[in-house]
Short mmCIF file of C-alpha atoms and ligand atoms in Angstrom, two decimals:
data_model
loop_
_atom_site.label_atom_id
_atom_site.label_comp_id
_atom_site.label_asym_id
_atom_site.label_seq_id
_atom_site.Cartn_x
_atom_site.Cartn_y
_atom_site.Cartn_z
CA UNK A 89 -19.84 -51.15 -28.81
CA UNK A 90 -18.65 -49.85 -32.26
CA UNK A 91 -21.70 -48.04 -33.70
CA UNK A 92 -22.26 -46.80 -37.19
CA UNK A 93 -24.36 -45.93 -40.09
CA UNK A 94 -24.79 -47.66 -43.59
CA UNK A 95 -26.79 -46.68 -46.42
CA UNK A 96 -26.41 -49.80 -48.44
CA UNK A 97 -29.54 -51.72 -49.45
CA UNK A 98 -30.89 -53.97 -46.68
CA UNK A 99 -30.52 -57.18 -48.78
CA UNK A 100 -26.77 -56.28 -49.98
CA UNK A 101 -25.41 -55.92 -46.08
CA UNK A 102 -23.23 -59.11 -45.56
CA UNK A 103 -23.60 -59.53 -41.56
CA UNK A 104 -24.08 -62.33 -38.99
CA UNK A 105 -27.64 -60.94 -38.17
CA UNK A 106 -29.96 -58.26 -39.90
CA UNK A 107 -32.71 -57.05 -37.64
CA UNK A 108 -35.88 -55.72 -39.24
CA UNK A 109 -38.80 -54.21 -37.49
CA UNK A 110 -42.48 -55.13 -37.92
CA UNK A 111 -45.72 -53.60 -36.69
CA UNK A 112 -49.05 -55.21 -36.55
CA UNK A 113 -51.53 -53.20 -38.80
CA UNK A 114 -54.66 -54.98 -37.93
CA UNK A 115 -57.11 -52.07 -37.31
CA UNK A 116 -60.24 -54.16 -36.57
CA UNK A 117 -61.28 -54.15 -32.98
CA UNK A 118 -63.27 -57.32 -33.40
CA UNK A 119 -62.24 -60.31 -31.44
CA UNK A 120 -61.65 -62.76 -34.52
CA UNK A 121 -59.53 -60.32 -36.13
CA UNK A 122 -56.16 -61.86 -36.65
CA UNK A 123 -52.74 -59.83 -36.38
CA UNK A 124 -51.58 -58.54 -39.58
CA UNK A 125 -47.76 -58.21 -39.30
CA UNK A 126 -46.03 -55.94 -41.75
CA UNK A 127 -42.15 -55.53 -41.87
CA UNK A 128 -41.23 -51.62 -41.83
CA UNK A 129 -38.90 -51.99 -44.93
CA UNK A 130 -39.41 -51.36 -48.66
CA UNK A 131 -36.75 -53.91 -49.43
CA UNK A 132 -38.23 -56.63 -51.56
CA UNK A 133 -35.81 -59.07 -51.19
CA UNK A 134 -36.12 -58.84 -47.31
CA UNK A 135 -40.08 -58.61 -48.03
CA UNK A 136 -39.49 -62.10 -49.82
CA UNK A 137 -37.47 -63.62 -47.44
CA UNK A 138 -40.15 -63.11 -44.55
CA UNK A 139 -43.25 -63.51 -46.81
CA UNK A 140 -43.96 -67.36 -45.58
CA UNK A 141 -43.17 -66.96 -41.80
CA UNK A 142 -45.32 -63.54 -41.87
CA UNK A 143 -48.31 -65.54 -43.48
CA UNK A 144 -47.97 -68.46 -41.14
CA UNK A 145 -49.24 -66.57 -37.93
CA UNK A 146 -46.40 -67.75 -36.04
CA UNK A 147 -45.38 -64.19 -35.49
CA UNK A 148 -47.82 -61.42 -34.79
CA UNK A 149 -45.34 -58.57 -34.40
CA UNK A 150 -46.35 -57.84 -30.72
CA UNK A 151 -44.25 -55.19 -29.00
CA UNK A 152 -40.67 -56.70 -28.57
CA UNK A 153 -41.58 -60.15 -29.91
CA UNK A 154 -38.99 -61.70 -31.93
CA UNK A 155 -38.82 -64.39 -34.89
CA UNK A 156 -35.47 -65.55 -36.23
CA UNK A 157 -34.78 -66.96 -39.61
CA UNK A 158 -31.41 -68.54 -40.65
CA UNK A 159 -29.88 -68.33 -44.25
CA UNK A 160 -32.87 -66.25 -45.44
CA UNK A 161 -33.05 -66.48 -49.16
CA UNK A 162 -32.03 -63.71 -51.39
CA UNK A 163 -30.04 -61.84 -48.45
CA UNK A 164 -26.40 -61.40 -47.90
CA UNK A 165 -27.03 -61.56 -44.15
CA UNK A 166 -26.69 -64.85 -42.19
CA UNK A 167 -29.55 -64.34 -40.27
CA UNK A 168 -32.81 -62.23 -40.22
CA UNK A 169 -34.41 -61.32 -37.03
CA UNK A 170 -37.77 -59.85 -36.92
CA UNK A 171 -38.73 -57.47 -33.92
CA UNK A 172 -42.17 -56.38 -33.19
CA UNK A 173 -43.53 -53.12 -32.21
CA UNK A 174 -46.97 -53.65 -31.51
CA UNK A 175 -50.10 -52.34 -32.83
CA UNK A 176 -48.99 -49.72 -35.49
CA UNK A 177 -51.41 -47.10 -34.13
CA UNK A 178 -49.65 -47.18 -30.93
CA UNK A 179 -45.96 -47.07 -32.36
CA UNK A 180 -43.79 -44.43 -31.35
CA UNK A 181 -40.09 -43.66 -31.24
CA UNK A 182 -39.94 -45.14 -27.80
CA UNK A 183 -40.96 -48.42 -29.28
CA UNK A 184 -38.13 -48.30 -31.61
CA UNK A 185 -35.64 -47.72 -28.51
CA UNK A 186 -37.07 -50.85 -26.93
CA UNK A 187 -37.09 -53.07 -30.33
CA UNK A 188 -33.15 -52.01 -30.43
CA UNK A 189 -32.66 -53.23 -26.87
CA UNK A 190 -34.60 -56.29 -27.64
CA UNK A 191 -32.48 -57.20 -30.62
CA UNK A 192 -29.10 -56.63 -28.54
CA UNK A 193 -30.39 -58.67 -25.81
CA UNK A 194 -31.60 -61.28 -28.42
CA UNK A 195 -28.02 -61.94 -30.05
CA UNK A 196 -26.39 -61.66 -26.69
CA UNK A 197 -26.83 -65.17 -25.45
CA UNK A 198 -26.39 -66.58 -28.57
CA UNK A 199 -22.79 -65.73 -29.09
CA UNK A 200 -23.52 -63.27 -31.91
CA UNK A 201 -21.56 -59.97 -31.84
CA UNK A 202 -22.48 -57.99 -34.46
CA UNK A 203 -26.06 -56.58 -35.71
CA UNK A 204 -27.27 -54.37 -38.37
CA UNK A 205 -30.62 -52.90 -37.49
CA UNK A 206 -32.59 -51.63 -40.39
CA UNK A 207 -34.45 -48.15 -39.16
CA UNK A 208 -38.00 -48.39 -39.92
CA UNK A 209 -39.13 -47.10 -42.89
CA UNK A 210 -42.72 -45.82 -43.12
CA UNK A 211 -44.56 -42.51 -42.65
CA UNK A 212 -41.83 -39.87 -41.61
CA UNK A 213 -44.34 -38.72 -38.88
CA UNK A 214 -43.92 -42.02 -36.75
CA UNK A 215 -40.44 -42.55 -37.66
CA UNK A 216 -38.65 -39.20 -38.07
CA UNK A 217 -35.23 -40.39 -39.04
CA UNK A 218 -33.08 -38.88 -36.80
CA UNK A 219 -35.35 -39.48 -33.70
CA UNK A 220 -35.44 -43.19 -34.70
CA UNK A 221 -31.62 -43.31 -34.92
CA UNK A 222 -31.43 -41.59 -31.24
CA UNK A 223 -33.88 -44.25 -30.29
CA UNK A 224 -32.28 -47.24 -31.44
CA UNK A 225 -28.63 -46.28 -30.39
CA UNK A 226 -29.66 -45.27 -26.93
CA UNK A 227 -31.87 -48.69 -26.75
CA UNK A 228 -28.67 -50.74 -27.89
CA UNK A 229 -26.57 -49.36 -25.44
CA UNK A 230 -29.15 -50.07 -22.67
CA UNK A 231 -29.75 -53.45 -23.89
CA UNK A 232 -26.02 -54.26 -23.93
CA UNK A 233 -25.78 -53.79 -20.15
CA UNK A 234 -25.76 -56.68 -17.83
CA UNK A 235 -25.11 -56.45 -14.21
CA UNK A 236 -23.25 -59.71 -13.26
CA UNK A 237 -20.00 -57.73 -12.45
CA UNK A 238 -18.80 -59.88 -9.63
CA UNK A 239 -19.38 -63.14 -11.41
CA UNK A 240 -16.31 -65.34 -11.62
CA UNK A 241 -17.74 -67.31 -14.53
CA UNK A 242 -18.78 -64.25 -16.11
CA UNK A 243 -18.62 -64.49 -19.78
CA UNK A 244 -18.27 -61.36 -21.78
CA UNK A 245 -21.34 -61.17 -23.86
CA UNK A 246 -21.04 -57.68 -25.07
CA UNK A 247 -21.93 -56.76 -28.55
CA UNK A 248 -18.94 -55.55 -30.57
CA UNK A 249 -20.76 -53.82 -33.69
CA UNK A 250 -23.98 -52.30 -34.06
CA UNK A 251 -24.93 -50.77 -37.54
CA UNK A 252 -27.99 -48.84 -38.24
CA UNK A 253 -28.98 -48.93 -41.87
CA UNK A 254 -30.55 -45.86 -43.01
CA UNK A 255 -32.32 -45.37 -46.72
CA UNK A 256 -29.93 -43.75 -49.14
CA UNK A 257 -32.15 -40.76 -49.38
CA UNK A 258 -31.85 -39.83 -45.51
CA UNK A 259 -29.80 -36.58 -44.12
CA UNK A 260 -26.66 -38.19 -43.61
CA UNK A 261 -24.96 -35.30 -41.45
CA UNK A 262 -28.26 -35.17 -39.37
CA UNK A 263 -28.23 -39.06 -38.61
CA UNK A 264 -24.45 -38.90 -37.74
CA UNK A 265 -24.81 -36.26 -35.20
CA UNK A 266 -27.91 -38.22 -33.90
CA UNK A 267 -25.57 -41.30 -33.49
CA UNK A 268 -22.94 -39.45 -31.64
CA UNK A 269 -25.56 -37.95 -29.14
CA UNK A 270 -27.00 -41.08 -28.56
CA UNK A 271 -23.79 -43.02 -27.86
CA UNK A 272 -23.29 -40.44 -25.16
CA UNK A 273 -26.72 -40.52 -23.57
CA UNK A 274 -26.59 -44.38 -23.79
CA UNK A 275 -23.23 -44.49 -21.93
CA UNK A 276 -24.16 -42.00 -19.63
CA UNK A 277 -27.17 -43.98 -18.55
CA UNK A 278 -25.30 -47.08 -18.16
CA UNK A 279 -22.61 -45.26 -16.13
CA UNK A 280 -25.49 -44.49 -13.67
CA UNK A 281 -26.40 -48.07 -13.66
CA UNK A 282 -23.20 -49.27 -13.23
CA UNK A 283 -22.78 -47.16 -9.96
CA UNK A 284 -26.30 -48.21 -8.57
CA UNK A 285 -25.26 -51.76 -9.43
CA UNK A 286 -22.36 -51.46 -6.82
CA UNK A 287 -22.80 -53.10 -3.31
CA UNK A 288 -22.65 -50.98 -0.32
CA UNK A 289 -19.31 -52.40 0.81
CA UNK A 290 -17.50 -51.52 -2.61
CA UNK A 291 -19.29 -48.19 -3.09
CA UNK A 292 -19.24 -46.20 0.07
CA UNK A 293 -19.95 -42.32 0.14
CA UNK A 294 -16.14 -41.58 -0.17
CA UNK A 295 -15.58 -43.89 -3.26
CA UNK A 296 -18.75 -42.57 -4.70
CA UNK A 297 -16.98 -39.27 -4.55
CA UNK A 298 -14.06 -40.66 -6.13
CA UNK A 299 -15.80 -42.23 -9.02
CA UNK A 300 -17.83 -38.76 -9.49
CA UNK A 301 -14.52 -36.80 -9.47
CA UNK A 302 -13.02 -39.17 -11.99
CA UNK A 303 -15.96 -39.04 -14.13
CA UNK A 304 -15.86 -35.19 -13.86
CA UNK A 305 -12.17 -34.85 -14.96
CA UNK A 306 -12.63 -37.28 -17.82
CA UNK A 307 -15.48 -35.26 -19.48
CA UNK A 308 -14.25 -31.54 -18.26
CA UNK A 309 -16.39 -30.92 -15.57
CA UNK A 310 -15.40 -28.60 -12.60
CA UNK A 311 -15.72 -30.78 -9.19
CA UNK A 312 -15.20 -30.38 -5.41
CA UNK A 313 -15.78 -33.24 -2.97
CA UNK A 314 -15.99 -32.72 0.67
CA UNK A 315 -16.43 -34.39 3.60
CA UNK A 316 -17.29 -34.02 7.52
CA UNK A 317 -15.31 -30.61 7.87
CA UNK A 318 -17.30 -28.87 5.02
CA UNK A 319 -20.48 -29.96 6.77
CA UNK A 320 -19.66 -28.75 9.93
CA UNK A 321 -18.52 -25.32 8.16
CA UNK A 322 -21.67 -25.19 6.44
CA UNK A 323 -23.85 -26.18 9.47
CA UNK A 324 -25.43 -29.07 7.43
CA UNK A 325 -26.98 -30.58 10.54
CA UNK A 326 -29.56 -32.52 8.68
CA UNK A 327 -27.02 -34.22 6.20
CA UNK A 328 -24.51 -34.83 9.05
CA UNK A 329 -27.29 -36.51 11.46
CA UNK A 330 -27.60 -39.23 8.67
CA UNK A 331 -24.26 -39.98 8.61
CA UNK A 332 -23.28 -39.61 12.51
CA UNK A 333 -24.02 -43.31 13.14
CA UNK A 334 -21.69 -44.69 10.47
CA UNK A 335 -18.05 -45.51 10.37
CA UNK A 336 -17.71 -44.28 6.75
CA UNK A 337 -17.52 -40.30 6.43
CA UNK A 338 -20.13 -38.62 4.27
CA UNK A 339 -19.21 -37.16 0.98
CA UNK A 340 -20.51 -33.92 -0.35
CA UNK A 341 -19.93 -33.97 -4.07
CA UNK A 342 -20.47 -30.82 -6.15
CA UNK A 343 -19.99 -30.73 -10.16
CA UNK A 344 -20.05 -27.59 -12.15
CA UNK A 345 -20.89 -27.24 -15.82
CA UNK A 346 -20.09 -23.83 -16.86
CA UNK A 347 -20.16 -23.38 -20.72
CA UNK A 348 -17.85 -20.70 -22.23
CA UNK A 349 -19.70 -17.52 -22.94
CA UNK A 350 -22.57 -18.13 -20.72
CA UNK A 351 -22.56 -15.71 -17.91
CA UNK A 352 -26.36 -14.97 -17.23
CA UNK A 353 -29.57 -16.75 -17.75
CA UNK A 354 -30.61 -19.50 -15.42
CA UNK A 355 -28.45 -21.67 -13.05
CA UNK A 356 -29.81 -25.04 -13.18
CA UNK A 357 -29.16 -27.12 -9.79
CA UNK A 358 -29.35 -30.74 -9.84
CA UNK A 359 -29.43 -32.40 -6.33
CA UNK A 360 -29.37 -36.32 -5.58
CA UNK A 361 -30.02 -38.34 -2.84
CA UNK A 362 -26.56 -40.48 -2.51
CA UNK A 363 -27.44 -43.05 0.46
CA UNK A 364 -24.93 -46.02 -0.37
CA UNK A 365 -26.67 -48.17 2.04
CA UNK A 366 -30.09 -47.49 4.07
CA UNK A 367 -30.18 -49.73 6.98
CA UNK A 368 -33.11 -47.39 8.33
CA UNK A 369 -30.81 -46.65 11.31
CA UNK A 370 -32.17 -47.06 14.85
CA UNK A 371 -35.53 -47.35 13.22
CA UNK A 372 -34.14 -50.43 11.52
CA UNK A 373 -35.65 -51.76 8.41
CA UNK A 374 -36.99 -55.48 8.28
CA UNK A 375 -34.14 -57.89 6.88
CA UNK A 376 -36.41 -58.91 4.04
CA UNK A 377 -35.15 -57.15 0.62
CA UNK A 378 -32.65 -54.90 2.81
CA UNK A 379 -30.08 -55.68 0.25
CA UNK A 380 -31.94 -53.55 -2.24
CA UNK A 381 -31.15 -50.61 -0.20
CA UNK A 382 -27.48 -50.57 -1.70
CA UNK A 383 -29.54 -49.09 -4.69
CA UNK A 384 -30.54 -45.91 -2.29
CA UNK A 385 -28.01 -43.71 -3.89
CA UNK A 386 -29.83 -44.11 -7.51
CA UNK A 387 -30.78 -40.02 -7.24
CA UNK A 388 -27.65 -39.39 -6.97
CA UNK A 389 -26.16 -41.46 -9.60
CA UNK A 390 -28.77 -40.37 -12.03
CA UNK A 391 -27.56 -36.72 -11.49
CA UNK A 392 -23.96 -37.98 -12.08
CA UNK A 393 -24.91 -39.59 -15.46
CA UNK A 394 -26.95 -36.41 -16.62
CA UNK A 395 -23.99 -34.52 -15.91
CA UNK A 396 -21.80 -36.65 -17.71
CA UNK A 397 -24.00 -36.32 -20.73
CA UNK A 398 -24.37 -32.29 -20.40
CA UNK A 399 -20.65 -32.08 -20.18
CA UNK A 400 -20.40 -33.95 -23.58
CA UNK A 401 -23.44 -32.36 -25.14
CA UNK A 402 -22.59 -28.95 -24.11
CA UNK A 403 -26.01 -26.98 -23.83
CA UNK A 404 -25.63 -23.36 -23.59
CA UNK A 405 -26.97 -23.07 -19.80
CA UNK A 406 -25.21 -23.46 -16.46
CA UNK A 407 -25.57 -26.45 -14.50
CA UNK A 408 -24.43 -27.60 -10.99
CA UNK A 409 -25.00 -30.60 -8.96
CA UNK A 410 -24.95 -31.24 -5.78
CA UNK A 411 -24.80 -35.01 -4.28
CA UNK A 412 -25.43 -35.75 -0.68
CA UNK A 413 -23.70 -39.30 0.01
CA UNK A 414 -23.97 -40.91 3.18
CA UNK A 415 -24.55 -44.20 4.82
CA UNK A 416 -27.52 -44.73 7.10
CA UNK A 417 -26.39 -47.13 10.00
CA UNK A 418 -27.56 -48.05 13.34
CA UNK A 419 -24.73 -47.49 16.28
CA UNK A 420 -24.01 -45.92 19.50
CA UNK A 421 -23.32 -42.62 17.53
CA UNK A 422 -26.38 -42.72 15.48
CA UNK A 423 -29.23 -40.20 15.75
CA UNK A 424 -32.32 -41.34 17.69
CA UNK A 425 -35.84 -40.82 17.13
CA UNK A 426 -36.98 -37.80 19.06
CA UNK A 427 -33.72 -35.92 18.24
CA UNK A 428 -33.88 -32.36 16.82
CA UNK A 429 -31.49 -31.36 14.29
CA UNK A 430 -30.76 -27.77 12.51
CA UNK A 431 -30.74 -27.85 9.02
CA UNK A 432 -28.49 -25.62 7.03
CA UNK A 433 -29.27 -22.05 7.07
CA UNK A 434 -29.84 -20.41 3.88
CA UNK A 435 -28.07 -17.33 4.72
CA UNK A 436 -25.55 -16.83 7.77
CA UNK A 437 -28.06 -14.26 9.53
CA UNK A 438 -30.83 -16.47 9.72
CA UNK A 439 -30.95 -19.86 11.64
CA UNK A 440 -31.25 -23.01 9.99
CA UNK A 441 -34.95 -24.91 10.51
CA UNK A 442 -35.26 -27.37 13.01
CA UNK A 443 -36.31 -31.08 12.48
CA UNK A 444 -37.59 -33.42 14.86
CA UNK A 445 -36.51 -36.74 13.82
CA UNK A 446 -39.61 -39.09 14.14
CA UNK A 447 -38.06 -42.03 11.99
CA UNK A 448 -34.26 -42.36 11.22
CA UNK A 449 -35.45 -44.27 8.18
CA UNK A 450 -37.08 -40.92 6.55
CA UNK A 451 -33.10 -40.02 6.05
CA UNK A 452 -33.39 -39.04 2.40
CA UNK A 453 -35.35 -35.68 3.12
CA UNK A 454 -32.70 -35.00 5.74
CA UNK A 455 -29.51 -35.06 3.35
CA UNK A 456 -31.50 -33.65 0.68
CA UNK A 457 -32.87 -30.52 2.63
CA UNK A 458 -29.21 -29.36 2.87
CA UNK A 459 -28.34 -30.46 -0.67
CA UNK A 460 -31.00 -28.12 -1.93
CA UNK A 461 -30.11 -25.26 0.22
CA UNK A 462 -26.44 -25.54 -0.50
CA UNK A 463 -27.28 -25.74 -4.54
CA UNK A 464 -29.59 -22.48 -3.85
CA UNK A 465 -26.63 -20.78 -1.99
CA UNK A 466 -24.33 -21.53 -4.82
CA UNK A 467 -26.64 -19.80 -7.11
CA UNK A 468 -29.09 -22.29 -8.44
CA UNK A 469 -32.39 -20.49 -10.14
CA UNK A 470 -34.00 -23.84 -10.88
CA UNK A 471 -33.85 -27.04 -8.92
CA UNK A 472 -34.59 -30.56 -9.92
CA UNK A 473 -33.80 -33.45 -7.36
CA UNK A 474 -34.21 -37.43 -7.77
CA UNK A 475 -34.19 -39.72 -5.07
CA UNK A 476 -35.29 -43.12 -4.17
CA UNK A 477 -37.27 -41.41 -1.28
CA UNK A 478 -40.66 -43.42 -0.28
CA UNK A 479 -41.93 -46.86 -0.36
CA UNK A 480 -45.48 -44.87 -0.38
CA UNK A 481 -44.80 -43.66 -4.10
CA UNK A 482 -44.25 -47.31 -4.93
CA UNK A 483 -47.46 -48.03 -3.10
CA UNK A 484 -49.08 -45.40 -5.18
CA UNK A 485 -47.73 -45.90 -8.71
CA UNK A 486 -46.00 -49.21 -8.77
CA UNK A 487 -43.12 -50.20 -10.83
CA UNK A 488 -44.53 -48.50 -13.79
CA UNK A 489 -44.54 -44.61 -13.14
CA UNK A 490 -42.10 -42.45 -11.09
CA UNK A 491 -43.43 -40.09 -9.16
CA UNK A 492 -43.00 -36.30 -9.84
CA UNK A 493 -43.90 -33.34 -7.67
CA UNK A 494 -43.39 -29.54 -8.58
CA UNK A 495 -44.20 -26.12 -7.12
CA UNK A 496 -44.15 -24.32 -10.50
CA UNK A 497 -46.18 -25.29 -13.54
CA UNK A 498 -44.01 -23.48 -16.01
CA UNK A 499 -40.75 -25.43 -15.04
CA UNK A 500 -42.98 -28.53 -14.81
CA UNK A 501 -44.24 -28.12 -18.39
CA UNK A 502 -40.56 -28.37 -19.59
CA UNK A 503 -40.09 -31.57 -17.92
CA UNK A 504 -43.13 -33.16 -19.30
CA UNK A 505 -41.96 -32.03 -22.68
CA UNK A 506 -38.78 -33.67 -21.96
CA UNK A 507 -40.62 -37.11 -21.14
CA UNK A 508 -42.02 -37.30 -24.62
CA UNK A 509 -38.40 -37.24 -25.79
CA UNK A 510 -36.82 -39.42 -23.20
CA UNK A 511 -39.71 -41.94 -23.12
CA UNK A 512 -39.81 -42.20 -19.59
CA UNK A 513 -42.87 -42.37 -17.43
CA UNK A 514 -43.20 -39.94 -14.41
CA UNK A 515 -46.80 -39.01 -12.86
CA UNK A 516 -47.33 -35.84 -11.18
CA UNK A 517 -48.66 -36.14 -7.66
CA UNK A 518 -49.98 -33.08 -5.78
CA UNK A 519 -48.70 -30.93 -3.06
CA UNK A 520 -50.64 -28.94 -0.69
CA UNK A 521 -51.29 -26.90 2.50
CA UNK A 522 -53.22 -29.62 4.09
CA UNK A 523 -50.23 -31.82 3.51
CA UNK A 524 -47.83 -29.59 4.78
CA UNK A 525 -49.79 -29.39 7.93
CA UNK A 526 -49.14 -33.15 8.50
CA UNK A 527 -45.40 -32.33 8.98
CA UNK A 528 -45.69 -29.72 11.36
CA UNK A 529 -43.92 -30.43 14.83
CA UNK A 530 -44.66 -29.33 18.37
CA UNK A 531 -41.13 -29.12 19.51
CA UNK A 532 -39.50 -27.74 16.18
CA UNK A 533 -40.28 -26.27 12.95
CA UNK A 534 -41.15 -29.66 11.08
CA UNK A 535 -40.82 -33.34 11.70
CA UNK A 536 -39.11 -35.93 9.10
CA UNK A 537 -42.51 -38.00 8.70
CA UNK A 538 -46.02 -37.06 8.22
CA UNK A 539 -47.48 -40.53 9.40
CA UNK A 540 -48.63 -43.23 7.00
CA UNK A 541 -50.88 -41.66 4.51
CA UNK A 542 -49.69 -39.83 1.80
CA UNK A 543 -46.23 -40.46 2.57
CA UNK A 544 -44.78 -39.60 -0.83
CA UNK A 545 -46.46 -36.32 -0.84
CA UNK A 546 -45.58 -35.29 2.61
CA UNK A 547 -41.95 -36.37 1.96
CA UNK A 548 -42.15 -33.72 -1.08
CA UNK A 549 -43.68 -31.30 1.43
CA UNK A 550 -40.56 -31.60 3.50
CA UNK A 551 -38.27 -30.78 0.57
CA UNK A 552 -40.31 -27.83 -0.45
CA UNK A 553 -39.72 -26.20 2.99
CA UNK A 554 -36.08 -26.03 2.06
CA UNK A 555 -36.65 -24.98 -1.90
CA UNK A 556 -38.78 -21.86 -0.44
CA UNK A 557 -39.69 -19.99 -3.65
CA UNK A 558 -37.14 -21.40 -6.22
CA UNK A 559 -38.88 -23.28 -9.15
CA UNK A 560 -38.27 -26.99 -8.40
CA UNK A 561 -38.90 -30.42 -9.34
CA UNK A 562 -38.93 -33.47 -7.07
CA UNK A 563 -38.59 -37.05 -8.43
CA UNK A 564 -39.45 -39.85 -6.29
CA UNK A 565 -37.76 -42.82 -8.42
CA UNK A 566 -37.84 -45.37 -5.32
CA UNK A 567 -40.27 -47.95 -7.76
CA UNK A 568 -38.31 -47.73 -10.76
CA UNK A 569 -34.38 -47.33 -10.01
CA UNK A 570 -34.00 -51.19 -9.61
CA UNK A 571 -35.94 -53.87 -11.75
CA UNK A 572 -36.57 -57.18 -10.12
CA UNK A 573 -37.29 -58.70 -13.61
CA UNK A 574 -35.50 -58.63 -16.74
CA UNK A 575 -37.25 -57.43 -19.82
CA UNK A 576 -36.47 -58.12 -23.42
CA UNK A 577 -35.05 -54.87 -23.77
CA UNK A 578 -33.21 -54.43 -20.47
CA UNK A 579 -31.62 -56.63 -18.14
CA UNK A 580 -32.92 -56.83 -14.53
CA UNK A 581 -31.09 -54.76 -11.65
CA UNK A 582 -30.35 -51.15 -11.90
CA UNK A 583 -32.47 -49.22 -14.83
CA UNK A 584 -30.75 -45.76 -14.97
CA UNK A 585 -34.07 -44.19 -14.78
CA UNK A 586 -34.57 -40.31 -14.75
CA UNK A 587 -31.03 -39.66 -16.52
CA UNK A 588 -32.46 -39.10 -20.20
CA UNK A 589 -35.39 -36.84 -18.79
CA UNK A 590 -33.41 -34.86 -16.38
CA UNK A 591 -30.66 -34.32 -19.37
CA UNK A 592 -33.74 -33.20 -21.91
CA UNK A 593 -35.16 -30.92 -19.05
CA UNK A 594 -31.73 -29.15 -18.94
CA UNK A 595 -31.51 -28.67 -22.71
CA UNK A 596 -34.75 -27.29 -22.81
CA UNK A 597 -33.27 -24.24 -20.98
N1 BES B 131 -34.98 -45.47 0.90
C1 BES B 131 -36.11 -45.62 1.43
C2 BES B 131 -37.24 -45.73 0.31
C3 BES B 131 -37.23 -46.89 -0.34
C4 BES B 131 -38.23 -47.94 -0.30
C5 BES B 131 -36.41 -46.88 -1.61
C6 BES B 131 -38.29 -48.82 -1.10
C7 BES B 131 -36.50 -47.95 -2.49
C8 BES B 131 -37.46 -48.78 -2.18
C9 BES B 131 -36.26 -44.31 2.33
O1 BES B 131 -35.19 -43.86 2.99
C10 BES B 131 -37.40 -44.71 3.38
O2 BES B 131 -36.75 -45.79 4.06
N2 BES B 131 -38.40 -44.47 3.35
C11 BES B 131 -39.44 -44.65 4.61
C12 BES B 131 -40.04 -43.30 4.93
C13 BES B 131 -40.80 -43.40 6.26
C14 BES B 131 -40.06 -43.89 7.45
C15 BES B 131 -41.51 -42.12 6.54
C16 BES B 131 -40.47 -45.36 3.87
O3 BES B 131 -40.85 -45.10 2.55
O4 BES B 131 -40.83 -46.35 4.22
MN1 MN B 132 -34.62 -44.89 4.78
ZN1 ZN B 133 -33.60 -44.14 2.07
#
């Protein structure tokens, strides 16, 4: 998608379609108060072209509501599309992100390939120019993605050209920089989505490793991809136990971002769950919806997408990434409930912790245990992990918020600040000694499930055993990695959740 800026007045731009944002300015809460849609532009010709339809009440400027006018009088554009942002008092830059996605998804099935998107004009508090540009371009890239990769009748409906129309008085260099940044972020999120979209037979652990290596070479990251032998050498007994039942070998993916001249300060460790298919293993899952378990590498894919963006945006902090990829399958060589596994030791002189396997379907925490230990061994001073870890997290928060956990308030505060930029929704859940008690084992150190109640939390407590005192954030994205319904601004399927938030967290160091 070609992306550029224009500083020509909206009414003079020749284009297939001009999109203009609108907000509902009605402030009365009385039940008979009608919406008062207003376009967020000062262009007199655009306002005149839209006047009649705005007065008609047919378009209320609700969030992601659209209204199309053909041959708008007085405009050089062939079509005028109004996109609603919702109630003016609630509008944020994130509303602009969705609106841009909505505009792109509006034109796609209509065979329109180019769009001019008018940046919202209004008070600079709500719409700081650079932030609006960034949100709009990210939203456009995310909106342009579709998941029908393997359809023989697939029609290429991709948007060819996205132009942002900004006021002539805007700071051109700042906006150009915002465009360049947003392209990187939008493309990185889509990179993650394309990985999550792949079925288990097309994206085995080995192939995920190859895709990570290709990406890393392209953007100039250091990389290594290991398999069984390295797991043995590092004594990654927990990780290995998950892969032992599969004919597909595991992949231990390590990426390194080492900016020139940065030799001290924090080393951020990004750790991702990369289960390319989760059948549950011997504790096999029911057949209903099992196909969705091809997405069980979403946390790992999010880390790879974030690393891509990091490599291109070049923050001044060292980052390493560990993705533990395996297939969780039942077979004659699979691990069994009751088995005891020994996790990777942090130092050679201390033994690894022993884990009683209660349920082979609680495999994510097993691969992450060794991944977190390895990231610490490689020098990570701060950890963040992402995983489609528990159904319990989906029960708790639905498909609206992802779960977040942390053992360090200061580190988590940075993540919260990152959310304000990314526009993503995470909700912090508690940790605590009482929960840790629930995963004590009689035969070994800990067991891999803590029973039915508080399942997202006991899973987080399991991971906490392996991060020890390292400041750490755990993201449980089980409910948000895959969307069953399409929204006006994003296709159904893989969401790419967490990429933007992890990136902003990294950039805050
Ligand atoms: N990958 C699943 C969690 C999951 C569920 C992801 C739904 C996406 C949507 C995970 O490996 C799993 O099976 N967790 C079990 C843990 C249980 C056995 C303690 C679960 O949540 O049921
Ligand atoms: Mn599982
Ligand atoms: Zn899983």
